[in-house]
Short mmCIF file of C-alpha atoms in Angstrom, two decimals:
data_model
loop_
_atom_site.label_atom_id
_atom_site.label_comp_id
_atom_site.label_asym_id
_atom_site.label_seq_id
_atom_site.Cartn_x
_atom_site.Cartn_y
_atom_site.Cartn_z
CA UNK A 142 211.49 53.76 -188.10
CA UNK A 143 208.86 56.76 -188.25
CA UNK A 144 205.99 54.34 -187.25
CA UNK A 145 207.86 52.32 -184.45
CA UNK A 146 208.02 55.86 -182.93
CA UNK A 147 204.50 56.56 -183.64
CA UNK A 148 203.09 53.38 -182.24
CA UNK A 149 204.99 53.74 -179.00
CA UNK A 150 203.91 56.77 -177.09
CA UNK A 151 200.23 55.88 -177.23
CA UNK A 152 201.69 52.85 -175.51
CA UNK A 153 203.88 54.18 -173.25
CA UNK A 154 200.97 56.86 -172.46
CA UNK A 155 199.02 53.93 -171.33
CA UNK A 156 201.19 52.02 -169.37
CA UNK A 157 201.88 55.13 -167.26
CA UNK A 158 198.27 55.92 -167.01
CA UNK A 159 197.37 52.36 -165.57
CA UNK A 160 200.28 52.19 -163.25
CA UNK A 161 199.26 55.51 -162.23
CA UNK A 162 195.28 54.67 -161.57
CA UNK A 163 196.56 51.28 -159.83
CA UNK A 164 199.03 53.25 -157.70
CA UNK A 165 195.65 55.52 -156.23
CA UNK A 166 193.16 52.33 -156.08
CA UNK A 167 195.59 50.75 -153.56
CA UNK A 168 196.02 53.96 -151.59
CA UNK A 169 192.38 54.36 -151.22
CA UNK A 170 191.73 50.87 -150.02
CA UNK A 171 195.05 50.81 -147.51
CA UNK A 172 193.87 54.36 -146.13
CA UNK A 173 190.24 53.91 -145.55
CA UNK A 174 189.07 52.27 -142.58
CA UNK A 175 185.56 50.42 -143.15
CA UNK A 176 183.65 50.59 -139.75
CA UNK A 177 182.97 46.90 -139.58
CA UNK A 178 186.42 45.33 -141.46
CA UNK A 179 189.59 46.04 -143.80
CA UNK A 180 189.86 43.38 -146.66
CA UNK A 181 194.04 43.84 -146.54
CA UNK A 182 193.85 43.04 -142.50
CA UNK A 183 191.95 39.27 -141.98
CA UNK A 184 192.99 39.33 -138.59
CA UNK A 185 191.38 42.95 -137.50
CA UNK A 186 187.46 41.53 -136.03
CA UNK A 187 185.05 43.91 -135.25
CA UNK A 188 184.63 43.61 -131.41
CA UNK A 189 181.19 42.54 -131.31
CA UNK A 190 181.70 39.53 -133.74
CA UNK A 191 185.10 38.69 -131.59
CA UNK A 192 182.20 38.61 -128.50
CA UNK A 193 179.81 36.42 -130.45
CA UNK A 194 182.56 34.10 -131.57
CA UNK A 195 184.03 33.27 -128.27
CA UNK A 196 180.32 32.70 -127.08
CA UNK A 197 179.79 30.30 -129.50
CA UNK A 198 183.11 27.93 -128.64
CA UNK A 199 182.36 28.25 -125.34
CA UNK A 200 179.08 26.69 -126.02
CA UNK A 201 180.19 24.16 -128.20
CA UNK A 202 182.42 22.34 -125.54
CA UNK A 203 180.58 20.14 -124.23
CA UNK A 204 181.48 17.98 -121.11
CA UNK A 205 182.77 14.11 -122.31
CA UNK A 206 179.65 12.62 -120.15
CA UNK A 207 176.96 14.72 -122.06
CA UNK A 208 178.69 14.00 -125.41
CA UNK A 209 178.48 10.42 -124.56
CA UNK A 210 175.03 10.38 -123.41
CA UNK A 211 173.76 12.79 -126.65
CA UNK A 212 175.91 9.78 -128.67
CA UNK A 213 173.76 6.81 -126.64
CA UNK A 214 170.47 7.53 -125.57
CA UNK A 215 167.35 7.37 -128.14
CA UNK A 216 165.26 9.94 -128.79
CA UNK A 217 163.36 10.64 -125.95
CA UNK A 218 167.17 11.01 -124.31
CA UNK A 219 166.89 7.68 -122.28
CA UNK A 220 169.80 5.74 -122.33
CA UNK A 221 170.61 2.07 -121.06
CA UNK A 222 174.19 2.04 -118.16
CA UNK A 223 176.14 -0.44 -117.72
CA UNK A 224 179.33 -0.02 -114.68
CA UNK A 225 182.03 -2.24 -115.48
CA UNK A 226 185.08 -3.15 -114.10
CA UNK A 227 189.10 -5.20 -114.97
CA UNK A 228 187.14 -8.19 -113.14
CA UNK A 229 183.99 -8.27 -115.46
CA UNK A 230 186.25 -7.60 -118.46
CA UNK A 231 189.02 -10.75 -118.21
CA UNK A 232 188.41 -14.07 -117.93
CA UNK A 233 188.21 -16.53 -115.13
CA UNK A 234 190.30 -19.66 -114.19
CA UNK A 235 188.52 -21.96 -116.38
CA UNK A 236 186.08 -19.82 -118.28
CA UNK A 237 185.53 -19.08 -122.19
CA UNK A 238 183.71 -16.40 -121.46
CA UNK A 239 183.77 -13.26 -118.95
CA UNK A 240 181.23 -11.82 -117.39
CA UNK A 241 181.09 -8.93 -119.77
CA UNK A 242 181.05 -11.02 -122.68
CA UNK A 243 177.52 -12.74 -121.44
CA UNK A 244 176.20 -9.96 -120.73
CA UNK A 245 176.54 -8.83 -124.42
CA UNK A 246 175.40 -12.37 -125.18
CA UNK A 247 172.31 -11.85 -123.90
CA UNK A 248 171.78 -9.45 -125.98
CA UNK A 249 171.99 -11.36 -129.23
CA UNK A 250 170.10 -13.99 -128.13
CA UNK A 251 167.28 -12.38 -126.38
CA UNK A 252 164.41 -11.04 -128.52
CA UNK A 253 163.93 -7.47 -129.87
CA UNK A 254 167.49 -6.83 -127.73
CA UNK A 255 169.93 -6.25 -130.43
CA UNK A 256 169.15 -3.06 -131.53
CA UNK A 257 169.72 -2.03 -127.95
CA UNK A 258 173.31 -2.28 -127.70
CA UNK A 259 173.26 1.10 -130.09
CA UNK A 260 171.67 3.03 -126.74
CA UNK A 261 174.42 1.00 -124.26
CA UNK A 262 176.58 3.49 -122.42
CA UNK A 263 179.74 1.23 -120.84
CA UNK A 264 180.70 2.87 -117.76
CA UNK A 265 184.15 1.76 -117.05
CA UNK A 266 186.52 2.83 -113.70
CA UNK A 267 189.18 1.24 -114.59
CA UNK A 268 191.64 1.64 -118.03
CA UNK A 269 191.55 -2.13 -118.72
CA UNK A 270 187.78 -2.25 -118.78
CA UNK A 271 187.77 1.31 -120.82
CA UNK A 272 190.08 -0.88 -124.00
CA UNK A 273 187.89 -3.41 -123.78
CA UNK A 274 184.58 -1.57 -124.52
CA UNK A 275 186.51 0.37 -126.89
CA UNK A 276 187.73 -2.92 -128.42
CA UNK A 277 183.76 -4.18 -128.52
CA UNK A 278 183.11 -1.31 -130.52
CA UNK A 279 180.60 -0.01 -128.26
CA UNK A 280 179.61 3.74 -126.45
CA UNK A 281 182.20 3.55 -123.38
CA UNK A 282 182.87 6.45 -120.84
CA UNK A 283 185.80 6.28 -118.68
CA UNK A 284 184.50 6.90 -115.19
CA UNK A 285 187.09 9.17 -112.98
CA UNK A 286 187.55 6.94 -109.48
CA UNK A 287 189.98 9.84 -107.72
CA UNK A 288 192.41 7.81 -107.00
CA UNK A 289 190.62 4.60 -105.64
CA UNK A 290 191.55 1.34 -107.02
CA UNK A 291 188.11 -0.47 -108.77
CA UNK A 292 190.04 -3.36 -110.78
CA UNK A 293 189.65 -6.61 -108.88
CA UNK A 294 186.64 -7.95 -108.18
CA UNK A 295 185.04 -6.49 -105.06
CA UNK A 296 183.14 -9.16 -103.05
CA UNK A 297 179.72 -8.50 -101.76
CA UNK A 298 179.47 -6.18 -99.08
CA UNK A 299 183.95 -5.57 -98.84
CA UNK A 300 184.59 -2.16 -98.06
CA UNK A 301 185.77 -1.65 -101.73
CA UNK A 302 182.19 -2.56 -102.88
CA UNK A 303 180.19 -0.22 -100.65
CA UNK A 304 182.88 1.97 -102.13
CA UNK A 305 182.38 1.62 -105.53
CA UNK A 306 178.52 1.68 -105.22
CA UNK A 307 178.52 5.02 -104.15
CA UNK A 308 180.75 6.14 -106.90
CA UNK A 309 177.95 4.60 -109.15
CA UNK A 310 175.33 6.39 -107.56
CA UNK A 311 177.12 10.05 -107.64
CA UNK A 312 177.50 9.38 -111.76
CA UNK A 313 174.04 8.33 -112.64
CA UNK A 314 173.22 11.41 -109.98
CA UNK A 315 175.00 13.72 -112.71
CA UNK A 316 173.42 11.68 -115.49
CA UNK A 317 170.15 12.54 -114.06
CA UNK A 318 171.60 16.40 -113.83
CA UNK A 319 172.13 16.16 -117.25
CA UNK A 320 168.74 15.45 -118.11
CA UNK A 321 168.45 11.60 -119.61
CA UNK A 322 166.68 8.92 -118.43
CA UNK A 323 168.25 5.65 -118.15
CA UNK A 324 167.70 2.22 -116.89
CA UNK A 325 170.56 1.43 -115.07
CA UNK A 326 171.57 -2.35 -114.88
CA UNK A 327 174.29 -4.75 -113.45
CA UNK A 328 176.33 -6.91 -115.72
CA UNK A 329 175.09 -9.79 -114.26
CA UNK A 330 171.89 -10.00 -115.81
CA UNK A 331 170.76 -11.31 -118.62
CA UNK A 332 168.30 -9.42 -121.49
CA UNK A 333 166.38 -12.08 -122.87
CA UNK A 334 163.50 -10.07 -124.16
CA UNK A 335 163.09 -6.19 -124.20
CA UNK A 336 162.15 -4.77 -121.13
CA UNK A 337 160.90 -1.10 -123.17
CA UNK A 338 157.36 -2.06 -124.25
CA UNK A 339 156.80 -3.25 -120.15
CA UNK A 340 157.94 -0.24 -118.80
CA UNK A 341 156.56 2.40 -120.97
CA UNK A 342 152.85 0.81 -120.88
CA UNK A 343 150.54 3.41 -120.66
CA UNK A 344 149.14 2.73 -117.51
CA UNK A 345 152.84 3.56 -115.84
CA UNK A 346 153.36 6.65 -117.92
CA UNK A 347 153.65 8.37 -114.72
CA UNK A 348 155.85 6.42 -112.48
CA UNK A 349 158.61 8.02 -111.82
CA UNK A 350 160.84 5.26 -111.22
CA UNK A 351 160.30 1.21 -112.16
CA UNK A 352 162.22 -0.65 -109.61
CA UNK A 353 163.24 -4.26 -109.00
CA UNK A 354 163.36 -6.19 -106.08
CA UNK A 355 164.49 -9.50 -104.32
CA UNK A 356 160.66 -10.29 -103.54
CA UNK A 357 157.86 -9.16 -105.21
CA UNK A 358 154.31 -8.80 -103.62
CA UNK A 359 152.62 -6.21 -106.01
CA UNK A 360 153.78 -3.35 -108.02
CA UNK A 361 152.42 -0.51 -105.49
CA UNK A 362 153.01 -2.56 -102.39
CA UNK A 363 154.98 -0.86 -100.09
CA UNK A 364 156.14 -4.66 -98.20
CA UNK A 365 158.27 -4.39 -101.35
CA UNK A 366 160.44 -1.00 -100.22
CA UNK A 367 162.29 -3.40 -97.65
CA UNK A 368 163.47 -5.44 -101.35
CA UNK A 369 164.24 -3.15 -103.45
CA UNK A 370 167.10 -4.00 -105.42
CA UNK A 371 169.72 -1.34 -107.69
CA UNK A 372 170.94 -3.49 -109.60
CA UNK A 373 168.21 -2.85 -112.17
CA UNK A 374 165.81 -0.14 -112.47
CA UNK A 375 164.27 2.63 -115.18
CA UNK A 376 164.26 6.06 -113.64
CA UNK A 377 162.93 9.46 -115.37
CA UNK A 378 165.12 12.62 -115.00
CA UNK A 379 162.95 15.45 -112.96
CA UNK A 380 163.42 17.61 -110.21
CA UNK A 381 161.58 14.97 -107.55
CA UNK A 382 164.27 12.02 -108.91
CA UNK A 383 167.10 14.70 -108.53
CA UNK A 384 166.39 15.35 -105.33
CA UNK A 385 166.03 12.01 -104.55
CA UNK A 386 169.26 10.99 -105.48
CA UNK A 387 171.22 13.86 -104.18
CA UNK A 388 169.60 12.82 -100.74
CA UNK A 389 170.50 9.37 -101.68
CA UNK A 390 173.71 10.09 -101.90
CA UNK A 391 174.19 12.64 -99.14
CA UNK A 392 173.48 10.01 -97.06
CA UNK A 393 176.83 7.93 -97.94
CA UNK A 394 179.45 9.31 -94.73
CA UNK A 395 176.70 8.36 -92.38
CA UNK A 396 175.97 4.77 -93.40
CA UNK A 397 178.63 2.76 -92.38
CA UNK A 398 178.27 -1.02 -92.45
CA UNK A 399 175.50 -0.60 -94.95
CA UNK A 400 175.60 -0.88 -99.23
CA UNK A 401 173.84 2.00 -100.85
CA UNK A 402 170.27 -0.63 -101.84
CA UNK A 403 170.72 -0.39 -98.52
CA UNK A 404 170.58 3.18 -97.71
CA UNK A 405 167.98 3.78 -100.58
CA UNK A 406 165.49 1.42 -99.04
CA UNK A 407 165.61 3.16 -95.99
CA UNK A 408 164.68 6.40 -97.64
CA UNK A 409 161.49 4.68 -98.74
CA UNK A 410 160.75 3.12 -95.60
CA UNK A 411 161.39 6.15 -93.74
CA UNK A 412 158.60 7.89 -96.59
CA UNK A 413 161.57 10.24 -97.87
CA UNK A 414 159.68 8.90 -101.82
CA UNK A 415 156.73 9.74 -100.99
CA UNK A 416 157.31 13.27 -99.18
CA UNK A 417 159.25 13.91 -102.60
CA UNK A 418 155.66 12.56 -105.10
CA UNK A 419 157.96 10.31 -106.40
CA UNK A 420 155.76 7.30 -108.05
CA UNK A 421 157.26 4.10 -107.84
CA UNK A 422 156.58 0.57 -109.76
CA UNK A 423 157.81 -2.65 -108.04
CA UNK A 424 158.40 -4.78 -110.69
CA UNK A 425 157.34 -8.16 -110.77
CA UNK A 426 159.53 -11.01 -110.72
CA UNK A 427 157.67 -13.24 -112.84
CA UNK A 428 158.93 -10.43 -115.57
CA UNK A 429 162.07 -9.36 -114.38
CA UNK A 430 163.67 -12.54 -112.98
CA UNK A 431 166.71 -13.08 -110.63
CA UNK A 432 167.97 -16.13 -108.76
CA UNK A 433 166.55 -14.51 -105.32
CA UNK A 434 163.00 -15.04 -106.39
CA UNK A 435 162.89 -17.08 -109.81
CA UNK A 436 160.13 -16.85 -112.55
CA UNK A 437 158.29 -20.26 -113.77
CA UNK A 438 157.08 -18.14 -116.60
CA UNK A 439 159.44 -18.09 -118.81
CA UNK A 440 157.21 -16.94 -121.73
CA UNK A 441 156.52 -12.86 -119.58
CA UNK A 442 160.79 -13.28 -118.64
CA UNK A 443 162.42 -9.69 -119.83
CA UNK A 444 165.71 -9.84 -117.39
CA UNK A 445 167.39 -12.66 -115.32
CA UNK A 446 169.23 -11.35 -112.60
CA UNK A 447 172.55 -13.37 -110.71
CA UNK A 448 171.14 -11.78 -107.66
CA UNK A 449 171.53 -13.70 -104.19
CA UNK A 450 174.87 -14.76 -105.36
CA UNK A 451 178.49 -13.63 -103.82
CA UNK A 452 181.47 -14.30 -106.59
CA UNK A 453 181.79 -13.76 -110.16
CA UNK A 454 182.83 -17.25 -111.05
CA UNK A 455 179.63 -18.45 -109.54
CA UNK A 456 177.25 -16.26 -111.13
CA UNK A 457 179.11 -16.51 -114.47
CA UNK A 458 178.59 -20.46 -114.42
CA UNK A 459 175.34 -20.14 -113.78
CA UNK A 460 173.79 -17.43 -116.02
CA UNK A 461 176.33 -19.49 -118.67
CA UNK A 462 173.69 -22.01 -117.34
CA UNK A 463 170.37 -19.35 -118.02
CA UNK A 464 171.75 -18.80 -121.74
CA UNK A 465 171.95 -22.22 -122.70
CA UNK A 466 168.33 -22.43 -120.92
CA UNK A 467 166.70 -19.42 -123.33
CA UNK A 468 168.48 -21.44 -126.43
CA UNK A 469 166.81 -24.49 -125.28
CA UNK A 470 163.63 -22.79 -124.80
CA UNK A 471 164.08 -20.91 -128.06
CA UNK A 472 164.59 -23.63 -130.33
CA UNK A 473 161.35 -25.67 -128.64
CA UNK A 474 159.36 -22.62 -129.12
CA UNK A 475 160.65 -22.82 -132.93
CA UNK A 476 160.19 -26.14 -133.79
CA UNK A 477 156.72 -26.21 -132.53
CA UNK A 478 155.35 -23.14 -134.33
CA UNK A 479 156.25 -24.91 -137.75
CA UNK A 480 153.70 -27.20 -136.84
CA UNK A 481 151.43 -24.87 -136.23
CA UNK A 482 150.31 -25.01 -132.25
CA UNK A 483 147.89 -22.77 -130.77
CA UNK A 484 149.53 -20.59 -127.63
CA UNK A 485 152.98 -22.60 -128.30
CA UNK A 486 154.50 -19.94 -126.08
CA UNK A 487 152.54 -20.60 -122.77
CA UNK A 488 152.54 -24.64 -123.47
CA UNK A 489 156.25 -24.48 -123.28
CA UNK A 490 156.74 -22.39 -120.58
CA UNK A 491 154.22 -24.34 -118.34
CA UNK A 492 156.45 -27.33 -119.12
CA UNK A 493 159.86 -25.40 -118.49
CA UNK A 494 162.22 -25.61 -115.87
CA UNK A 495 165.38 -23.16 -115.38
CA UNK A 496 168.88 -25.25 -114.96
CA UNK A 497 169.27 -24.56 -110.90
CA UNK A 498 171.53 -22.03 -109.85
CA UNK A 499 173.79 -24.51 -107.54
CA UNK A 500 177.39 -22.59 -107.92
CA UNK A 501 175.43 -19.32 -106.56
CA UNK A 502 173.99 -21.64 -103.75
CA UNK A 503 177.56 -22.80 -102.79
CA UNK A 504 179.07 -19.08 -103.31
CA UNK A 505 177.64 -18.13 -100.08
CA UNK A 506 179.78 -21.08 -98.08
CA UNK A 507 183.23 -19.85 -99.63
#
């Protein structure tokens, strides 16, 4: 009994003592104000780190086109576009493939061209041809069309065509804002070998655009300017291309009756290029191809373009037609290398013909 006694005050002594030091700890700490933060309030900031914080979100949300560029262009922020539409995305009456699809195809087939689709930006205007892309697994931005309709297919030279070229134009005119480089290609052509080691020769390092045209008479010729053709070119982003392109398109309310290859030809004609330093390449059919002017040298081809042609199910047939040509020519070029033959490329190209383009022919009489 005497000891219990003893042995609890020291205890009780302590207990009080600790409650009492605990009791003064947390009054200090809920009384004083640190200048930069209290511990007890998480949500009190400090207002120059609430500053600095809203800075840095503002900086961090970055527009859907320039996230989708940063996600598709290479290193040296050049980037390969592709427009597409419901029409290029679905199938034809009688078709296996669509237009999209061979344009894809190309890629798998051509040489040093599948490694490309990872730099592909899909530019689609309407929702169908958005899920699609999405479907293929590839980098797709949905392009905003206020309002206009850009499903069906829109035959050459309809008033929904001019329309939707000069949508086209505006975008890669805020790509170019934006600071990439990009080739910019139709859907219609096909990328047999890759075009990059051509264009970035270094004797062009200084062009400021590579362009293709219809007919080709030399790569500074200015006879060319009347051919130039959009449907494929490289261009660099600067403040001479910038300009060019917001002229370009500044030009669209006062154009009617004409497409905007149209419009752009005219500003080279007129010397609008030159008065802006721009350096242009022609570039030369026997490399980048198209049913207007077709190569016989199918060992230089890059590109084949369905140019010179008015509906989709023609030019469909007939690049279906340029495929099965580069297999043909592909498994020749094979087969004779295992035995061995000197130049193999250039003896089977001078004995090569391309399958002729006769539904593009007959598009142009519908």
């Amino acid at each position: 009994m005497d000891c219990a006694k003893k042995s609890f005050f020291p205890l009780g002594n302590f207990i009080i003592s600790f409650i009492i030091l605990a009791s003064c700890f947390v009054y200090l700490l809920t009384t004083w104000q640190s200048p930069t933060f209290n511990p007890f309030y998480p949500l009190q900031k400090p207002s120059n780190c609430s500053s600095l914080s809203n800075f840095t979100k503002v900086e961090l949300q970055k527009d859907e086109l320039d996230v989708a560029l940063e996600k598709s262009s290479n290193a040296n922020k050049t980037v390969i576009i592709a427009v597409v539409n419901k029409a290029y995305v679905e199938q034809t009456t009688g078709s296996e493939m669509t237009m999209f699809d061979l344009f894809l195809e190309s890629f798998w087939l051509g040489e040093d061209t599948r490694h490309l689709l990872d730099h592909l930006l899909v530019v689609a205007v309407d929702q169908t041809a958005y899920d699609r892309c999405k479907f293929k697994r590839l980098h797709c931005y949905k392009l905003a069309t206020d309002g206009l309709d850009f499903a069906g297919e829109k035959t050459y030279m309809s008033k929904d065509f001019i329309k939707l070229m000069w949508r086209r134009t505006l975008f890669l005119l805020d790509v170019l804002k934006l600071g990439y480089n990009f080739i910019f290609t139709d859907t219609d052509i096909m990328w047999v070998r890759n075009p990059f080691p051509s264009l970035m020769k270094s004797e062009y390092k200084d062009e400021d655009l590579h362009a293709s045209v219809d007919v080709y008479f030399g790569d500074k010729d200015t006879r060319c300017q009347k051919f130039v053709n959009t449907g494929f070119y490289y261009i660099k982003s600067n403040n001479k291309t910038i300009a060019l392109f917001d002229k370009w398109y500044s030009m669209k309310d006062n154009s009617t009756g004409k497409k905007e290859q149209d419009v752009f030809a005219d500003l080279m004609l007129e010397g609008f290029v030159n008065q802006l330093n721009i350096s242009v390449r022609f570039l030369d059919n026997n490399q980048f191809s198209g049913f207007c002017h077709e190569s016989k040298y199918v060992g230089l081809v890059k590109t084949v373009h369905a140019n010179c042609c008015r509906h989709i199910n023609a030019k469909l047939r007939d690049l279906t037609g340029v495929l099965r040509d580069w297999k043909r020519y592909k498994k020749v070029v094979s087969h004779r290398r295992s035995f061995d033959v000197n130049n193999v490329t250039s003896n089977v190209a001078l004995n090569f013909t391309w399958t002729g383009h006769y539904e593009c022919k007959k598009s142009w009489h519908m």
